[in-house]
Amino acid sequence: MNGEVYVKASSLVSQLGGKGSYDAASGTYAYQPVNEVAQAVEKTSASVVAIIGRYSNDASSGIKGSEDRFQLAHGTGVVWKSDGWIITNAHVVKDLKNMVVVTYDGKQYTGTAKYTDEESDLALVKIEAKNLSPAKFADNMNVQVGETVVAIGTPISFALRNSVTVGVVSGIDRSVHSTYRLLQTDAAINPGNSGGALLNLRGEVIGINSLKFAAVGVESLGFSIPSDTVMYVMDQFMKYGKVKRPYLGFTVEESWAALVGLPTDDPLKISYVNDKAAAAGIHKGDVLYSIDDVNVKTLVDLNERLKAYLPGDKVKLMLQSDGDLVQKEITLTEEN
């Protein structure tokens, strides 16, 4: 009409989400956009649980004495499977006695830490429950720096369970005294948030928050274990009851530039070789460039690459030995 295209307001609302209403008196249409944060929280809150431990010598009462009745440790977990499997941090459940898991609707269950892996700081807790709401875990390939994220957890006090904080993804592929890569966020992650969910605006879990990797007293600097690492560890738990990490038969050290976080092409230098690797022609002082044609420049790169393998698998290594580029094939063993 008159060279312009008109679209029904109701059609736009159905595509964009939100709400709209037409005022006949003024001839105007009022549009209220969807609150994406609230929508994400609504989708996933029922999948976030609180975890509390009672330090006690009295299993019947759960209370050691009146002086200890408030000395409780707490954290957060995320429902993985509807029949009572809960993902949390290993440091949350380590040495935790008389574990109680409280779901979104306030129901309480006795929790048992079935599997723990301190290296990844992940654990799997079991409660006797059915019809829980499992969270949806995202593909970390789609995570972008700057995108809005939401953290749900139990900060500071158990009375504050399922508290929500909002921030952005501050960085990806971070390494902070960790075996695997971490997500960095400025969403507040306080004591008790460990084991909770970091969500994208679709309500998908992109990471499990961990205070273990955060510096005490530093604000707006939180870290989360990416969902691909979470799923890797959970798969290993369910198949083997532990994480079966492959071992190359040698250890490596990073260059100074890699250690301090500078961009570098410096390779990893082999600092120790066991008998099996030595028999394959690998020597102390060799440098490692790649595993099955994938370059590895840092220890985290190496650990991420090894997630694709199991003990017993064979891999081809590109090395520099005595100034020459050589390729060696080794069989991976299991890390002790």
CSV table of C-alpha atoms in Angstrom, one decimal:
chain,number,residue,atom,x,y,z
A,1,MET,CA,0.0,0.0,0.0
A,2,ASN,CA,1.5,3.3,-1.1
A,3,GLY,CA,4.7,1.6,-1.9
A,4,GLU,CA,5.0,0.3,1.7
A,5,VAL,CA,4.7,-3.2,3.2
A,6,TYR,CA,2.4,-3.6,6.2
A,7,VAL,CA,2.5,-6.7,8.5
A,8,LYS,CA,-0.1,-7.6,11.0
A,9,ALA,CA,1.1,-6.7,14.5
A,10,SER,CA,-0.2,-10.0,15.8
A,11,SER,CA,1.8,-11.9,13.2
A,12,LEU,CA,5.0,-10.1,14.4
A,13,VAL,CA,4.2,-10.9,18.0
A,14,SER,CA,3.8,-14.6,17.2
A,15,GLN,CA,7.2,-14.6,15.5
A,16,LEU,CA,9.1,-12.5,18.0
A,17,GLY,CA,7.4,-13.6,21.2
A,18,GLY,CA,6.3,-11.3,23.9
A,19,LYS,CA,2.9,-9.7,24.2
A,20,GLY,CA,0.9,-7.1,22.4
A,21,SER,CA,-2.4,-5.2,22.7
A,22,TYR,CA,-4.3,-2.8,20.4
A,23,ASP,CA,-5.8,0.4,21.8
A,24,ALA,CA,-8.8,1.2,19.5
A,25,ALA,CA,-9.1,4.7,21.0
A,26,SER,CA,-5.6,5.8,20.1
A,27,GLY,CA,-5.2,3.5,17.1
A,28,THR,CA,-1.9,2.3,18.6
A,29,TYR,CA,-0.5,-1.2,19.2
A,30,ALA,CA,1.6,-1.7,22.4
A,31,TYR,CA,4.3,-4.4,22.2
A,32,GLN,CA,6.0,-5.9,25.2
A,33,PRO,CA,9.1,-7.9,24.2
A,34,VAL,CA,9.8,-11.3,25.8
A,35,ASN,CA,12.1,-11.3,28.8
A,36,GLU,CA,14.7,-13.8,27.6
A,37,VAL,CA,16.4,-14.1,31.0
A,38,ALA,CA,13.1,-14.9,32.7
A,39,GLN,CA,12.2,-17.3,30.0
A,40,ALA,CA,15.5,-19.2,30.3
A,41,VAL,CA,15.2,-19.4,34.1
A,42,GLU,CA,11.6,-20.7,33.8
A,43,LYS,CA,12.7,-23.5,31.4
A,44,THR,CA,15.5,-24.7,33.7
A,45,SER,CA,14.9,-23.8,37.3
A,46,ALA,CA,13.1,-27.1,38.0
A,47,SER,CA,16.3,-28.8,36.9
A,48,VAL,CA,18.5,-27.1,39.5
A,49,VAL,CA,18.8,-28.6,43.0
A,50,ALA,CA,20.4,-27.6,46.3
A,51,ILE,CA,22.8,-30.0,48.1
A,52,ILE,CA,23.4,-29.8,51.8
A,53,GLY,CA,25.6,-31.9,54.1
A,54,ARG,CA,25.3,-32.4,57.8
A,55,TYR,CA,28.6,-33.1,59.5
A,56,SER,CA,27.5,-35.6,62.1
A,57,ASN,CA,28.4,-38.6,64.1
A,58,ASP,CA,24.8,-39.3,64.8
A,59,ALA,CA,23.2,-40.7,61.6
A,60,SER,CA,19.8,-40.9,63.2
A,61,SER,CA,19.5,-37.2,64.1
A,62,GLY,CA,21.9,-35.7,61.6
A,63,ILE,CA,23.0,-33.3,64.3
A,64,LYS,CA,26.3,-33.8,66.2
A,65,GLY,CA,25.3,-31.3,68.9
A,66,SER,CA,23.5,-28.0,69.4
A,67,GLU,CA,26.7,-26.1,68.8
A,68,ASP,CA,27.0,-27.7,65.3
A,69,ARG,CA,23.5,-27.6,64.1
A,70,PHE,CA,24.1,-24.6,61.8
A,71,GLN,CA,27.6,-25.8,60.6
A,72,LEU,CA,26.3,-27.1,57.3
A,73,ALA,CA,28.0,-27.2,53.9
A,74,HIS,CA,26.0,-26.6,50.8
A,75,GLY,CA,26.2,-26.5,47.1
A,76,THR,CA,24.2,-26.9,43.9
A,77,GLY,CA,23.5,-29.6,41.4
A,78,VAL,CA,21.8,-30.1,38.0
A,79,VAL,CA,19.4,-32.9,37.2
A,80,TRP,CA,20.9,-35.0,34.4
A,81,LYS,CA,18.4,-37.8,34.2
A,82,SER,CA,14.8,-38.0,35.4
A,83,ASP,CA,15.4,-41.0,37.6
A,84,GLY,CA,17.6,-39.2,40.1
A,85,TRP,CA,21.0,-38.6,38.6
A,86,ILE,CA,22.4,-35.2,39.6
A,87,ILE,CA,25.6,-33.6,38.3
A,88,THR,CA,27.6,-31.4,40.6
A,89,ASN,CA,31.2,-30.6,41.5
A,90,ALA,CA,33.6,-33.1,43.0
A,91,HIS,CA,34.6,-30.6,45.6
A,92,VAL,CA,31.0,-30.1,46.7
A,93,VAL,CA,30.5,-33.7,47.7
A,94,LYS,CA,34.0,-34.6,48.8
A,95,ASP,CA,33.8,-35.7,52.5
A,96,LEU,CA,30.2,-34.5,52.7
A,97,LYS,CA,28.3,-36.5,55.3
A,98,ASN,CA,24.5,-37.1,55.5
A,99,MET,CA,23.9,-35.5,52.1
A,100,VAL,CA,20.5,-34.2,51.4
A,101,VAL,CA,19.3,-33.0,48.0
A,102,VAL,CA,16.4,-30.5,47.8
A,103,THR,CA,14.6,-30.2,44.5
A,104,TYR,CA,13.0,-27.1,43.1
A,105,ASP,CA,9.6,-28.0,44.6
A,106,GLY,CA,11.1,-28.3,48.1
A,107,LYS,CA,11.2,-32.1,48.3
A,108,GLN,CA,14.1,-33.6,50.2
A,109,TYR,CA,16.0,-36.8,49.2
A,110,THR,CA,19.0,-38.6,50.6
A,111,GLY,CA,21.9,-38.2,48.2
A,112,THR,CA,24.8,-40.6,47.5
A,113,ALA,CA,27.9,-39.6,45.6
A,114,LYS,CA,28.2,-42.5,43.2
A,115,TYR,CA,31.1,-41.2,41.1
A,116,THR,CA,33.6,-38.4,41.6
A,117,ASP,CA,36.5,-37.1,39.4
A,118,GLU,CA,38.6,-34.5,41.2
A,119,GLU,CA,40.7,-33.8,38.1
A,120,SER,CA,37.7,-32.4,36.2
A,121,ASP,CA,35.9,-31.4,39.5
A,122,LEU,CA,32.8,-33.3,38.5
A,123,ALA,CA,30.7,-35.7,40.4
A,124,LEU,CA,27.5,-37.7,39.9
A,125,VAL,CA,25.0,-38.0,42.8
A,126,LYS,CA,22.1,-40.4,42.9
A,127,ILE,CA,18.8,-39.8,44.7
A,128,GLU,CA,15.8,-42.2,44.8
A,129,ALA,CA,13.4,-40.1,42.7
A,130,LYS,CA,11.4,-40.3,39.5
A,131,ASN,CA,9.9,-37.9,37.0
A,132,LEU,CA,12.5,-35.2,37.7
A,133,SER,CA,13.0,-32.5,35.1
A,134,PRO,CA,16.4,-33.1,33.4
A,135,ALA,CA,18.3,-30.1,32.0
A,136,LYS,CA,19.1,-29.8,28.4
A,137,PHE,CA,22.9,-29.5,27.7
A,138,ALA,CA,24.0,-27.3,24.9
A,139,ASP,CA,26.6,-27.8,22.2
A,140,ASN,CA,29.6,-25.7,23.3
A,141,MET,CA,30.6,-25.1,19.7
A,142,ASN,CA,27.9,-22.4,19.6
A,143,VAL,CA,29.0,-20.5,22.7
A,144,GLN,CA,30.2,-16.9,21.8
A,145,VAL,CA,32.1,-14.4,23.8
A,146,GLY,CA,29.7,-11.6,24.8
A,147,GLU,CA,26.5,-13.6,24.8
A,148,THR,CA,24.3,-13.3,27.8
A,149,VAL,CA,24.3,-16.1,30.3
A,150,VAL,CA,22.4,-16.9,33.5
A,151,ALA,CA,23.8,-18.7,36.6
A,152,ILE,CA,21.4,-20.5,38.9
A,153,GLY,CA,22.6,-21.8,42.3
A,154,THR,CA,22.6,-21.7,46.1
A,155,PRO,CA,24.8,-18.8,47.1
A,156,ILE,CA,26.0,-18.1,50.6
A,157,SER,CA,23.0,-19.5,52.4
A,158,PHE,CA,20.8,-22.6,51.8
A,159,ALA,CA,17.8,-20.3,52.2
A,160,LEU,CA,18.8,-18.6,48.9
A,161,ARG,CA,18.6,-21.7,46.7
A,162,ASN,CA,17.8,-21.3,43.0
A,163,SER,CA,19.1,-17.7,43.1
A,164,VAL,CA,19.7,-16.2,39.6
A,165,THR,CA,22.6,-14.0,38.5
A,166,VAL,CA,23.1,-12.6,35.0
A,167,GLY,CA,26.3,-11.8,33.0
A,168,VAL,CA,28.0,-12.5,29.8
A,169,VAL,CA,30.5,-15.1,28.5
A,170,SER,CA,33.8,-13.2,29.2
A,171,GLY,CA,36.0,-15.8,27.5
A,172,ILE,CA,36.2,-19.3,26.1
A,173,ASP,CA,39.1,-21.8,26.1
A,174,ARG,CA,40.3,-20.5,29.4
A,175,SER,CA,42.9,-22.4,31.5
A,176,VAL,CA,43.1,-21.7,35.2
A,177,HIS,CA,45.0,-24.5,37.0
A,178,SER,CA,42.6,-26.8,35.2
A,179,THR,CA,43.0,-30.0,33.2
A,180,TYR,CA,40.5,-29.0,30.6
A,181,ARG,CA,39.3,-25.7,29.1
A,182,LEU,CA,36.9,-23.5,31.0
A,183,LEU,CA,34.3,-20.9,30.2
A,184,GLN,CA,34.8,-17.5,31.9
A,185,THR,CA,31.9,-15.4,32.9
A,186,ASP,CA,31.2,-12.2,34.9
A,187,ALA,CA,27.9,-13.6,36.2
A,188,ALA,CA,28.3,-13.7,40.0
A,189,ILE,CA,29.3,-17.2,41.2
A,190,ASN,CA,29.5,-17.2,45.0
A,191,PRO,CA,30.2,-19.9,47.6
A,192,GLY,CA,27.3,-22.4,47.2
A,193,ASN,CA,26.9,-21.8,43.5
A,194,SER,CA,29.4,-24.5,42.7
A,195,GLY,CA,27.8,-27.3,40.8
A,196,GLY,CA,25.0,-25.1,39.5
A,197,ALA,CA,24.0,-24.4,35.9
A,198,LEU,CA,25.3,-21.7,33.6
A,199,LEU,CA,22.6,-21.2,31.0
A,200,ASN,CA,22.3,-19.6,27.6
A,201,LEU,CA,19.1,-17.6,26.8
A,202,ARG,CA,17.6,-20.8,25.3
A,203,GLY,CA,17.6,-22.3,28.8
A,204,GLU,CA,20.3,-24.8,27.8
A,205,VAL,CA,23.2,-25.6,30.2
A,206,ILE,CA,26.5,-24.5,28.7
A,207,GLY,CA,28.5,-25.2,31.8
A,208,ILE,CA,28.6,-26.4,35.4
A,209,ASN,CA,29.8,-23.6,37.6
A,210,SER,CA,32.9,-24.2,39.8
A,211,LEU,CA,34.2,-21.9,42.5
A,212,LYS,CA,37.3,-24.2,42.7
A,213,PHE,CA,38.9,-22.3,39.8
A,214,ALA,CA,38.0,-18.8,41.0
A,215,ALA,CA,40.3,-16.5,42.9
A,216,VAL,CA,39.1,-15.5,46.4
A,217,GLY,CA,38.2,-11.9,46.6
A,218,VAL,CA,38.2,-11.3,42.8
A,219,GLU,CA,34.8,-10.0,41.5
A,220,SER,CA,33.2,-10.7,38.2
A,221,LEU,CA,35.6,-13.5,37.4
A,222,GLY,CA,33.8,-16.9,37.5
A,223,PHE,CA,34.5,-20.1,35.7
A,224,SER,CA,32.4,-22.9,34.4
A,225,ILE,CA,33.2,-26.4,33.2
A,226,PRO,CA,31.9,-26.6,29.5
A,227,SER,CA,29.1,-28.9,28.7
A,228,ASP,CA,31.2,-31.0,26.3
A,229,THR,CA,33.6,-31.8,29.2
A,230,VAL,CA,30.7,-32.5,31.5
A,231,MET,CA,29.2,-35.0,29.0
A,232,TYR,CA,32.6,-36.6,28.4
A,233,VAL,CA,33.0,-37.3,32.1
A,234,MET,CA,29.3,-38.4,32.6
A,235,ASP,CA,29.7,-40.9,29.7
A,236,GLN,CA,32.8,-42.3,31.3
A,237,PHE,CA,31.1,-42.6,34.7
A,238,MET,CA,28.2,-44.5,33.3
A,239,LYS,CA,30.4,-46.8,31.1
A,240,TYR,CA,33.3,-47.5,33.4
A,241,GLY,CA,32.5,-46.0,36.9
A,242,LYS,CA,35.4,-43.7,36.5
A,243,VAL,CA,37.2,-41.6,33.9
A,244,LYS,CA,39.6,-43.8,32.0
A,245,ARG,CA,42.2,-41.3,30.9
A,246,PRO,CA,44.7,-42.4,28.3
A,247,TYR,CA,48.4,-41.9,28.9
A,248,LEU,CA,51.0,-41.3,26.2
A,249,GLY,CA,53.9,-42.8,28.2
A,250,PHE,CA,55.6,-39.5,28.7
A,251,THR,CA,55.1,-36.1,30.3
A,252,VAL,CA,55.5,-32.7,28.7
A,253,GLU,CA,56.2,-29.2,29.8
A,254,GLU,CA,55.0,-25.9,28.3
A,255,SER,CA,57.1,-23.1,27.1
A,256,TRP,CA,57.4,-19.9,29.2
A,257,ALA,CA,55.1,-18.1,26.8
A,258,ALA,CA,52.4,-20.7,27.1
A,259,LEU,CA,52.7,-20.8,30.9
A,260,VAL,CA,52.0,-17.1,31.2
A,261,GLY,CA,49.2,-17.2,28.6
A,262,LEU,CA,50.9,-15.5,25.6
A,263,PRO,CA,50.0,-16.5,22.1
A,264,THR,CA,52.7,-18.9,21.0
A,265,ASP,CA,53.6,-21.5,18.5
A,266,ASP,CA,56.2,-23.1,20.8
A,267,PRO,CA,55.7,-26.8,21.0
A,268,LEU,CA,55.5,-29.0,24.1
A,269,LYS,CA,58.8,-30.4,25.3
A,270,ILE,CA,59.0,-34.0,26.5
A,271,SER,CA,60.4,-34.0,30.0
A,272,TYR,CA,60.0,-37.6,31.1
A,273,VAL,CA,59.7,-40.9,29.1
A,274,ASN,CA,58.7,-44.3,30.5
A,275,ASP,CA,60.1,-47.6,29.2
A,276,LYS,CA,57.2,-48.3,26.8
A,277,ALA,CA,57.5,-44.9,25.1
A,278,ALA,CA,61.3,-45.2,25.0
A,279,ALA,CA,60.9,-48.5,23.2
A,280,ALA,CA,58.7,-46.7,20.6
A,281,GLY,CA,61.6,-44.3,19.9
A,282,ILE,CA,60.6,-41.3,22.0
A,283,HIS,CA,63.3,-39.5,23.9
A,284,LYS,CA,63.5,-36.9,26.7
A,285,GLY,CA,64.0,-33.6,25.0
A,286,ASP,CA,61.9,-34.4,22.0
A,287,VAL,CA,59.2,-31.9,21.2
A,288,LEU,CA,55.6,-32.8,20.4
A,289,TYR,CA,53.7,-31.0,17.6
A,290,SER,CA,50.5,-33.0,17.0
A,291,ILE,CA,48.4,-36.1,17.8
A,292,ASP,CA,46.8,-37.6,14.8
A,293,ASP,CA,47.4,-34.4,12.8
A,294,VAL,CA,45.8,-32.1,15.5
A,295,ASN,CA,48.3,-29.6,16.8
A,296,VAL,CA,48.8,-29.3,20.6
A,297,LYS,CA,50.6,-26.3,22.1
A,298,THR,CA,49.6,-26.4,25.7
A,299,LEU,CA,48.9,-29.0,28.4
A,300,VAL,CA,45.2,-28.1,28.1
A,301,ASP,CA,45.3,-28.7,24.3
A,302,LEU,CA,46.9,-32.1,25.0
A,303,ASN,CA,44.3,-33.1,27.6
A,304,GLU,CA,41.4,-31.9,25.4
A,305,ARG,CA,42.8,-33.9,22.5
A,306,LEU,CA,43.1,-37.1,24.6
A,307,LYS,CA,39.4,-36.9,25.4
A,308,ALA,CA,38.8,-38.5,22.0
A,309,TYR,CA,40.7,-41.7,23.0
A,310,LEU,CA,40.6,-44.6,25.4
A,311,PRO,CA,43.5,-46.7,26.8
A,312,GLY,CA,44.5,-49.2,24.2
A,313,ASP,CA,43.9,-46.9,21.2
A,314,LYS,CA,46.8,-46.2,18.9
A,315,VAL,CA,47.8,-42.7,17.9
A,316,LYS,CA,50.3,-41.1,15.6
A,317,LEU,CA,52.6,-38.4,17.0
A,318,MET,CA,54.5,-35.8,15.1
A,319,LEU,CA,57.7,-35.1,17.0
A,320,GLN,CA,61.0,-33.3,16.5
A,321,SER,CA,63.9,-35.5,17.6
A,322,ASP,CA,67.6,-34.5,17.2
A,323,GLY,CA,66.5,-31.8,14.8
A,324,ASP,CA,64.4,-34.0,12.5
A,325,LEU,CA,60.7,-34.2,12.2
A,326,VAL,CA,59.6,-37.8,12.8
A,327,GLN,CA,56.3,-39.6,13.2
A,328,LYS,CA,55.8,-42.3,15.9
A,329,GLU,CA,52.9,-44.6,16.6
A,330,ILE,CA,52.2,-45.5,20.2
A,331,THR,CA,49.5,-47.4,22.0
A,332,LEU,CA,47.9,-45.4,24.8
A,333,THR,CA,47.9,-46.9,28.3
A,334,GLU,CA,45.7,-45.9,31.3
A,335,GLU,CA,46.7,-43.0,33.5
A,336,ASN,CA,47.3,-44.0,37.1
